[in-house]
XYZ file of C-alpha atoms in Angstrom:
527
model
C -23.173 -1.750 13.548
C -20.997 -3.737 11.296
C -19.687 -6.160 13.572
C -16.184 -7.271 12.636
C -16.599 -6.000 9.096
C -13.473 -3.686 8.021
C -12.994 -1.715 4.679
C -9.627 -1.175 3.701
C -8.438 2.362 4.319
C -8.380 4.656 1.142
C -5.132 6.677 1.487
C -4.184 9.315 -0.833
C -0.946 8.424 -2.732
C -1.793 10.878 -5.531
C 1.385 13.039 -5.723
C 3.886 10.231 -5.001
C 2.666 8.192 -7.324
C 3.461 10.887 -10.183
C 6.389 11.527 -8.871
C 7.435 7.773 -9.282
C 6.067 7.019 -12.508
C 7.961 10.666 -13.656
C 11.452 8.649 -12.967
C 10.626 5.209 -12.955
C 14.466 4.642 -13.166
C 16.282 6.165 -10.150
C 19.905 6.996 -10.332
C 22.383 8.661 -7.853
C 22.804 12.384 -7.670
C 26.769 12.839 -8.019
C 27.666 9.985 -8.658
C 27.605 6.985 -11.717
C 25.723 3.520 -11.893
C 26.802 0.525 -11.234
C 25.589 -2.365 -13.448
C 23.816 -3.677 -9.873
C 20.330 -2.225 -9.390
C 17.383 -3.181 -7.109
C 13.780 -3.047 -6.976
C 11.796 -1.224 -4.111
C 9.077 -1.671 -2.264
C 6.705 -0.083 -4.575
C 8.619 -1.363 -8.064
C 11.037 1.283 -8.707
C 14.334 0.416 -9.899
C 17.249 1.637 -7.945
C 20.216 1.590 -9.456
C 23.342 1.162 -7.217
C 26.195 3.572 -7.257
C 30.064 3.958 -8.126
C 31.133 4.788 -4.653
C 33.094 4.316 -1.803
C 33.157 6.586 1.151
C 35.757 9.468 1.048
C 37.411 9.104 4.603
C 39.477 12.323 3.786
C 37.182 14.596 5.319
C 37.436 18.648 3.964
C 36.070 21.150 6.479
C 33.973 24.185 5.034
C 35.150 27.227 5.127
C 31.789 29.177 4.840
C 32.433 30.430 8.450
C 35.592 31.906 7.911
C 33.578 35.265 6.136
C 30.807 36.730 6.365
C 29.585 36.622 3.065
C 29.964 32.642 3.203
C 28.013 32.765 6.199
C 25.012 34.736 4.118
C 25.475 32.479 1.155
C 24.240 29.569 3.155
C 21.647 31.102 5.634
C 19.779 32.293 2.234
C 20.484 28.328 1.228
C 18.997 27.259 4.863
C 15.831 29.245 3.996
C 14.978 28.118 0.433
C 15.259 24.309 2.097
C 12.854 24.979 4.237
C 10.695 27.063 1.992
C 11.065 23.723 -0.323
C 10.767 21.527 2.398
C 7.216 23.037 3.154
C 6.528 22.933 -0.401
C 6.706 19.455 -0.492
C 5.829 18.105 2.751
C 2.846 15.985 1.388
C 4.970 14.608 -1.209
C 7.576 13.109 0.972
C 4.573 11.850 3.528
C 2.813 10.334 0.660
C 6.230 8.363 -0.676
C 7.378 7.138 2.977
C 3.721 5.310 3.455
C 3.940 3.685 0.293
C 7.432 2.541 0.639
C 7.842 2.126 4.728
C 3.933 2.329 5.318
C 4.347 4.526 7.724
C 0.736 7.140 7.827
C 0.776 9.863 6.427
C -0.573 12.010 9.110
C 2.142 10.822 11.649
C 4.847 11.931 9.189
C 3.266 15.551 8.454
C 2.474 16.035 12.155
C 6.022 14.959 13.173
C 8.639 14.227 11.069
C 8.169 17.272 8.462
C 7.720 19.905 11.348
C 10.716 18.595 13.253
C 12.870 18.758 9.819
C 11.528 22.789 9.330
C 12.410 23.465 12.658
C 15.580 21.807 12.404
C 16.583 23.862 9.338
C 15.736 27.894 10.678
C 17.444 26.442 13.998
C 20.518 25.413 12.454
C 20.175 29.146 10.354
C 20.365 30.513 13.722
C 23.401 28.847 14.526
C 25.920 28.456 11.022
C 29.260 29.305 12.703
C 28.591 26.669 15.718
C 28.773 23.461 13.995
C 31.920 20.896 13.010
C 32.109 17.858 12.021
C 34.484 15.369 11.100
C 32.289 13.298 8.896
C 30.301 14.662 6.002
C 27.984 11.680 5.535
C 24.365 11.269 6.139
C 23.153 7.127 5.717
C 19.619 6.750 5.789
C 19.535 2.792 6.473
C 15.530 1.052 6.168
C 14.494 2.071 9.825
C 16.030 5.105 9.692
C 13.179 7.991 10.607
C 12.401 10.469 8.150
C 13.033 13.359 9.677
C 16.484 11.913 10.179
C 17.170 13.586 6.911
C 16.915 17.443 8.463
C 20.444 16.520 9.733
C 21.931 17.199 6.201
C 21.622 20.830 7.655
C 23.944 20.589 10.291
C 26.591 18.988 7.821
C 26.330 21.409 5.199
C 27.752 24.298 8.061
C 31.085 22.418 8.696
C 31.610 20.025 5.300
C 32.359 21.761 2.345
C 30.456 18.546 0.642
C 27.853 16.193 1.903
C 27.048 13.050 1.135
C 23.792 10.852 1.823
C 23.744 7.360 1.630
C 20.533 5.583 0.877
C 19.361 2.169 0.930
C 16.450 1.247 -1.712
C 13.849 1.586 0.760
C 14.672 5.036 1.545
C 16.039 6.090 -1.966
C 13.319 7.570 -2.920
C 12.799 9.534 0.268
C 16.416 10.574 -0.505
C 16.116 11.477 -3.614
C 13.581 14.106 -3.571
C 15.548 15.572 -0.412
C 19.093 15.721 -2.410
C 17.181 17.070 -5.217
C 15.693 20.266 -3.368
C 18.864 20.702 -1.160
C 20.560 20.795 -5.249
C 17.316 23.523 -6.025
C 18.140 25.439 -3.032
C 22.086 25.821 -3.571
C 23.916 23.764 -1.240
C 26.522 21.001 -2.120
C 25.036 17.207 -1.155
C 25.528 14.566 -3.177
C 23.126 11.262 -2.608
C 24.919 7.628 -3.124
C 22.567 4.364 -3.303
C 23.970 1.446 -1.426
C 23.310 -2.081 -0.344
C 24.009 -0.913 3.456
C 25.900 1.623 4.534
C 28.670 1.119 6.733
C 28.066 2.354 10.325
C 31.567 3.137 11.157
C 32.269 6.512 11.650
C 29.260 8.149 11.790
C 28.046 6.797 15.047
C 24.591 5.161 12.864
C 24.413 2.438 15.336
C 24.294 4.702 18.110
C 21.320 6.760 16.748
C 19.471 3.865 15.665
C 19.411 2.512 19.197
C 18.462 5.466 20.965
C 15.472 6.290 19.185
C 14.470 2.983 19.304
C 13.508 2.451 22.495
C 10.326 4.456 21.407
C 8.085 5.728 23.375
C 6.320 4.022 26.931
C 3.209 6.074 28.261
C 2.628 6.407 31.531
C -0.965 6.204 33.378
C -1.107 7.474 36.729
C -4.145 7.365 39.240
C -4.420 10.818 38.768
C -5.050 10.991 35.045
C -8.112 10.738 32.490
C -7.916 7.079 31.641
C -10.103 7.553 28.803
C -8.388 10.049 27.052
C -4.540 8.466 28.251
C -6.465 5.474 26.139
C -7.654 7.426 23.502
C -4.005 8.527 22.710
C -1.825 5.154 23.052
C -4.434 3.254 21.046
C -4.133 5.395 18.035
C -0.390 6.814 18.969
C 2.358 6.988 16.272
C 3.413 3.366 14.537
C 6.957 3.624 13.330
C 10.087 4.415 15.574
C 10.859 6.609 17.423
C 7.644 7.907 18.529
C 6.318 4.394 17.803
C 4.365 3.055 21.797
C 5.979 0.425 22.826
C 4.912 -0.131 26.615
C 2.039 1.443 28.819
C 2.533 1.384 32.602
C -0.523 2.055 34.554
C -0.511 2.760 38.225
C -2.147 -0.084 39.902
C -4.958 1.636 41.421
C -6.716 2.104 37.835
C -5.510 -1.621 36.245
C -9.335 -2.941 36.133
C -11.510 0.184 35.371
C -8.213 0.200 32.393
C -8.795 -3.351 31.641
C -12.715 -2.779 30.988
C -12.420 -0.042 28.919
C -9.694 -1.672 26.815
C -11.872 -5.085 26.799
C -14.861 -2.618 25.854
C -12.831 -0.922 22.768
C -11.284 -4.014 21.586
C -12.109 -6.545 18.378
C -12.554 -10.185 19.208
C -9.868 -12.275 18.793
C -9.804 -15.109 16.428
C -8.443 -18.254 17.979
C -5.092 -17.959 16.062
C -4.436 -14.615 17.835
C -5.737 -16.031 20.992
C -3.220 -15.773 23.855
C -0.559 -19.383 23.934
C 1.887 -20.643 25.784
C 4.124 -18.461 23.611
C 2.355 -15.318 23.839
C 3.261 -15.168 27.879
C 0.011 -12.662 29.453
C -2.397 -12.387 31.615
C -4.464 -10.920 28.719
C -4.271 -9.691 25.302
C -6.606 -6.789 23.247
C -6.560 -6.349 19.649
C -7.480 -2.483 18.995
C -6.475 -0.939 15.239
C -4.197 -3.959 14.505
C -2.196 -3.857 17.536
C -1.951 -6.605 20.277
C -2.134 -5.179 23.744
C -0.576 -7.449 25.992
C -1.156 -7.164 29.754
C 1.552 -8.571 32.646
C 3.667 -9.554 29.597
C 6.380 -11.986 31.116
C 8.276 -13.264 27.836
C 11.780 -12.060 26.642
C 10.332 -10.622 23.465
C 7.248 -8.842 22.096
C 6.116 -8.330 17.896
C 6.592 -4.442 17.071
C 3.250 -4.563 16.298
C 2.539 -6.272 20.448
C 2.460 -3.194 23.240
C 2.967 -4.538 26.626
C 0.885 -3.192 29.669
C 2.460 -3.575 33.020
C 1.078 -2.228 36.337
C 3.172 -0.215 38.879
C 2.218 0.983 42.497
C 4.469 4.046 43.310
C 6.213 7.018 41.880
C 9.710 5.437 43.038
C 8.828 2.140 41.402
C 7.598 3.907 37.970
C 10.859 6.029 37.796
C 13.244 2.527 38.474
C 11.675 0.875 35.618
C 12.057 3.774 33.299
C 15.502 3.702 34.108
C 15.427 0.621 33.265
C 13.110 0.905 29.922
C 15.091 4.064 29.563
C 12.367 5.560 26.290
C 13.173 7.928 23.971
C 10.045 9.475 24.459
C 7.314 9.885 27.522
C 3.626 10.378 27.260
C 2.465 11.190 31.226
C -1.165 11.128 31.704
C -1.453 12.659 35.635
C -3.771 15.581 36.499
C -1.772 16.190 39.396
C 0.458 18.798 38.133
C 2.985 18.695 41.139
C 3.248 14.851 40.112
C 3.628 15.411 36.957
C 6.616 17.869 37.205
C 8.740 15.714 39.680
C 7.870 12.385 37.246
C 9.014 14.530 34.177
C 11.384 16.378 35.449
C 12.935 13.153 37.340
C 13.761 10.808 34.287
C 16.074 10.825 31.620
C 13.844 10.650 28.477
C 14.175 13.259 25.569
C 10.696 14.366 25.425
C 8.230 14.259 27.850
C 4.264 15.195 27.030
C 2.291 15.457 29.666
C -1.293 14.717 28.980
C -1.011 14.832 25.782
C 1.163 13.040 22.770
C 2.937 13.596 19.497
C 2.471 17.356 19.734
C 5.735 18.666 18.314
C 4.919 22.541 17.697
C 6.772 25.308 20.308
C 10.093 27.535 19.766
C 12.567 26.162 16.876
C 15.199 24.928 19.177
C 12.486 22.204 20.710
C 13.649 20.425 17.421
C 16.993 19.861 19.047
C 15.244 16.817 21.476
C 16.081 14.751 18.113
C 19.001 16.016 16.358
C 20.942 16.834 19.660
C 20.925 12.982 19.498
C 22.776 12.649 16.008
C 24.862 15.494 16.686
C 26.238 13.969 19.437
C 26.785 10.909 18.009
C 28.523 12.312 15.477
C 30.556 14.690 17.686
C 31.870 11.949 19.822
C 35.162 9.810 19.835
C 37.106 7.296 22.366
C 39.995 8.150 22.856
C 42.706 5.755 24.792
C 44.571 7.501 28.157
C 47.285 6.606 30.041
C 45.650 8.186 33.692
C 42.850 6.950 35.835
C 40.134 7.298 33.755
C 37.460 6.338 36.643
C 38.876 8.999 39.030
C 39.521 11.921 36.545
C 35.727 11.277 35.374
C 34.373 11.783 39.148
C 36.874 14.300 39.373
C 35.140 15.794 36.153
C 31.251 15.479 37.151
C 31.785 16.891 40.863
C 33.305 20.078 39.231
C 30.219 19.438 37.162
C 28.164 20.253 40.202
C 30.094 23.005 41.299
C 28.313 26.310 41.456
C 29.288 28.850 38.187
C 30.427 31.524 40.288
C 32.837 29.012 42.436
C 34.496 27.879 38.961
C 34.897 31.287 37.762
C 36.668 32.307 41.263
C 39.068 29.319 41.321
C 39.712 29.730 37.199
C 40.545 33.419 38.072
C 42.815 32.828 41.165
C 44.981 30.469 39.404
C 45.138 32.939 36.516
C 46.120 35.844 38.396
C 48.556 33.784 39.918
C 50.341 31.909 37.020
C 53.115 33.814 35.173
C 53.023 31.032 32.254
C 50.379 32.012 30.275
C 52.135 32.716 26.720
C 52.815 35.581 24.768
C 49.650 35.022 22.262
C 47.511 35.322 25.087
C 48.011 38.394 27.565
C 46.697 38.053 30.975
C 44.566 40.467 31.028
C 42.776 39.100 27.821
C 42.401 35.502 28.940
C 40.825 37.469 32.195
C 38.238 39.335 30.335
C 37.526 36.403 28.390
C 35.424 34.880 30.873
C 33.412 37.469 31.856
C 30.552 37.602 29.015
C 29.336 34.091 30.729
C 26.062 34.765 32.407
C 25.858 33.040 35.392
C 22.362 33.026 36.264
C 21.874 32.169 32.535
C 24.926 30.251 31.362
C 23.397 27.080 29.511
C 20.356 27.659 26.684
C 17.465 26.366 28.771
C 14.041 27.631 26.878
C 10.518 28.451 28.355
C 7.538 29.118 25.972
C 4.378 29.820 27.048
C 1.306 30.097 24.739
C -2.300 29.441 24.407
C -2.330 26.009 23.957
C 0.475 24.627 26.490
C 3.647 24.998 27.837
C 6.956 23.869 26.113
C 10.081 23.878 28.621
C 13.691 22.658 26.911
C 16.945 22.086 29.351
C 20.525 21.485 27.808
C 22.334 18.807 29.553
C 25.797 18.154 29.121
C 26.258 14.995 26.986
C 30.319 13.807 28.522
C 31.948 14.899 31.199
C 35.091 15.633 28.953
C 35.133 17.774 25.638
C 38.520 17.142 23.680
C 40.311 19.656 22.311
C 42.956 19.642 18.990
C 45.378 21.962 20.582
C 45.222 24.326 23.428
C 42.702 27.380 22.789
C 43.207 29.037 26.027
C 39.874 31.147 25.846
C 37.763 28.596 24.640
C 39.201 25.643 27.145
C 38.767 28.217 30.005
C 34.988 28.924 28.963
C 34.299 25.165 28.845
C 35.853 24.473 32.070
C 33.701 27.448 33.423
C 30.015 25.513 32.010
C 31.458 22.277 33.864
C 32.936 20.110 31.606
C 36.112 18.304 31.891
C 38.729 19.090 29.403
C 40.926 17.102 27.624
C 43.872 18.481 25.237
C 45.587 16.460 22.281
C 48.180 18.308 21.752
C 50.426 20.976 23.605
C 53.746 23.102 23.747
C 56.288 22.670 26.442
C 55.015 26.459 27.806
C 51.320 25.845 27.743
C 51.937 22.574 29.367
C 52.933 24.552 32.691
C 50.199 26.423 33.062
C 47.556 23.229 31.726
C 49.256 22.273 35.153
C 48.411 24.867 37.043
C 44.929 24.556 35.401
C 44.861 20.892 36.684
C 45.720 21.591 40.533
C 41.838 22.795 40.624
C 40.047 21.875 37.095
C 39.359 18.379 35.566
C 41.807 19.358 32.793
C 44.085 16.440 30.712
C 47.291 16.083 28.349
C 46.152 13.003 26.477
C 49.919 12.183 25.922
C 51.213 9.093 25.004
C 48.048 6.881 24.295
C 47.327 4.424 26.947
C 44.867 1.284 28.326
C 41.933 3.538 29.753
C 39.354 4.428 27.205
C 37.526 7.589 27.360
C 34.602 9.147 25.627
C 34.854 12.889 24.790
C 33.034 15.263 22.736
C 33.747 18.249 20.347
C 33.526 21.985 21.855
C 31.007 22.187 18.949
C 28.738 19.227 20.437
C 28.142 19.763 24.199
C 24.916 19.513 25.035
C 21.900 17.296 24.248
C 18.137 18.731 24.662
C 15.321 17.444 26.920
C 12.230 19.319 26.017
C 9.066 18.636 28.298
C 5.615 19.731 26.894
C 2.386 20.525 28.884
């Protein structure tokens, strides 16, 4: 009816825009000004702080009683109470500074931060860090911030970096975590550093995005309905569609049907390197693009002809996220269940509701990354690691009866630890139930979550004979810092059938380990 007429979109700012004109000026939380300020995106002036990252880490002690414990689950809840509160407020500032809609923020990034907070409440005792430091760099998601949660159980003070396009953001969230009683400071910066707090790692991971997937089996017109109006900033942002080649032309028409016509300077060049191009709500769809690399606002299309071929390229794409459009529900299962994405929906996209620990799909991520260290060996690191995942693969009950017989057997276990408790010790793992896999069924879908070990090795201090001996029965490799001349004899004995390691004397081989705290990262499929 109105031809290539478009209105501008009228988006409520209402809410952030009082809250910006209440401060006009906004200064660190903690901290003092610099003389240095800057001016956002939307005019405010940031003013830089007096800081310099505190590399002398102090661990919280709120898990070492009970009442420290309560203290900060009642915290937990008033953040998320507060968090709810203001949900609209924090969606209203990030599209005016980052642009990014409001809907896709409510919809994912304030439910995932909710979630994130009553999971962690579940949790307190279970977390430990060894940085206390949150930096919330330009492209850094929003619900990134939820992870201040997590620090607060094992730093007894946390700090959030922000960059003037996220200060804002970060300044409401430092304020309520303030309201709500728990100890976070917020420091403005001209970039944070990446070094020790594995930023880098998280940035890359999440992204690679999201790639749907259209099968022969599927609804193309509502897989097309979804990816044409799916999520715009990283890391649910699309960022390849692969469509079985059975369905690339009845695709192509209904694309060339829902598209705007382009004007000669968006016409397809030499430089734009397709076999055709649709422009549908501001995005460029390109189809059989060949070139090394594509506009965030560009979404490739690329055909595919079997299952086997569709799971080698997203191995090779490798997305943080999966939308799989297949009626076929067999087909489905053995794509989703196949590849190593972090979420997978299956006819569907951007749904994030199910049980609390679904949140973990994201922040298993940073925790992780956070968790992690390379440390330098003086062994074969190559062979201990296959020596690590095929004990991996063992069944539970196999690594229980070799763990027992060489406990039974050894007379070396020290006088701390009596056989017979290091015995019983082992015996609350659940076999048939050992990791914290997830099913939840309801009216409107299905939401499945499976833990899967992050490293093969998780490094320990000092030798904790209970806890190494429960993390060599889950089926991770084990590798010990530090150790007496006793323990060292039977960490021998250990070794003869368990990928258990003295680091020693530091060597050539590098290894990556994680913290007993930070095992497992979270998969969570949705249907």
């Amino acid at each position: 009816m109105f031809g290539n007429l478009q209105f501008d979109k009228m988006v409520d700012t209402t809410k952030a825009k009082e809250y910006m004109k209440s401060k006009e000026v906004f200064h660190s939380l903690g901290y003092s000004d610099t003389v240095e300020y800057a001016v956002d995106s939307c005019g405010n002036k940031v003013m830089y702080s007096v800081y310099k990252r505190n590399i002398d880490f102090v661990a919280s002690s709120v898990w070492e009683d009970q009442d420290g414990v309560t203290t900060l689950s009642c915290n937990l809840k008033e953040l998320a109470d507060l968090i709810e509160e203001n949900k609209l407020l924090f969606a209203q500032i990030d599209y005016m500074e980052r642009k990014k809609p409001i809907n896709e923020s409510l919809n994912i990034d304030m439910k995932l931060i909710v979630q994130n907070i009553m999971y962690v409440n579940r949790v307190i005792t279970q977390k430990r860090y060894t940085s206390n430091v949150l930096a919330m760099q330009g492209r850094s998601p929003l619900c990134a911030l939820g992870f201040v949660a997590q620090l607060v159980c094992g730093a007894g003070h946390v700090v959030v970096e922000a960059v003037p396009h996220t200060a804002v953001l970060c300044h409401l969230f430092v304020t309520l975590c303030r309201k709500a009683g728990l100890s976070v400071s917020l420091a403005f910066v001209k970039e944070p550093s990446l070094a020790d707090i594995g930023c880098d790692l998280i940035i890359r991971e999440v992204q690679r995005g999201c790639i749907f997937v259209v099968t022969e089996q599927s609804d193309i017109d509502s897989a097309i309905d979804n990816f044409i109006v799916s999520a715009s900033q990283d890391p649910w942002r699309i960022r390849r569609v692969l469509v079985q080649e059975s369905i690339v032309e009845p695709l192509k028409q209904i694309l060339e049907w829902r598209s705007n016509r382009l004007p000669n300077s968006l016409l397809p060049t030499p430089n734009v390197e397709c076999n055709s191009a649709y422009n549908i709500h501001d995005r460029l769809f390109l189809f059989e693009y060949t070139g090394l690399e594509h506009s965030d606002h560009h979404v490739v299309i690329e055909a595919y002809r079997t299952d086997e071929e569709l799971l080698s390229l997203l191995y090779t794409y490798k997305p943080f996220t999966v939308s799989l459009w297949c009626a076929d529900i067999s087909q489905a299962n053995q794509i989703a269940y196949g590849i190593d994405s972090t979420v997978i929906w299956i006819n569907d996209f951007g749904s994030i509701d199910g049980p609390i620990k679904s949140s973990q799909a994201f922040y298993s991520i940073i925790d992780i990354s956070y968790a992690k260290d390379r440390i330098e060996l003086s062994i074969d690191v190559e062979k201990q690691t296959a020596r690590a995942l095929n004990w991996s693969k063992q069944d539970p009950s196999k690594r229980y009866t070799l763990l027992n017989m060489v406990i039974e057997k050894t007379e070396s276990i020290g006088v701390k630890e009596k056989k017979a408790d290091v015995l019983k010790s082992l015996e609350p793992i659940d076999f048939d139930g050992e990791d914290g896999n997830f099913v939840k069924v309801t009216n409107v879908g299905i939401c499945v979550g499976i833990e899967t070990r992050a490293m093969p090795f998780v490094l320990f201090s000092e030798f904790e004979i209970k806890n190494v001996l429960k993390c060599l029965l889950k089926g991770f490799g084990v590798v010990i810092s530090s150790l007496s001349e006793k323990d060292k004899v039977f960490v021998d004995d250990l070794g003869k059938c368990a990928p258990i390691l003295y680091k020693g004397v530091s060597g050539t081989e590098e290894c990556l380990v994680t913290s007993r705290f930070s095992q497992y990262k979270v998969k969570v499929v949705r249907s």
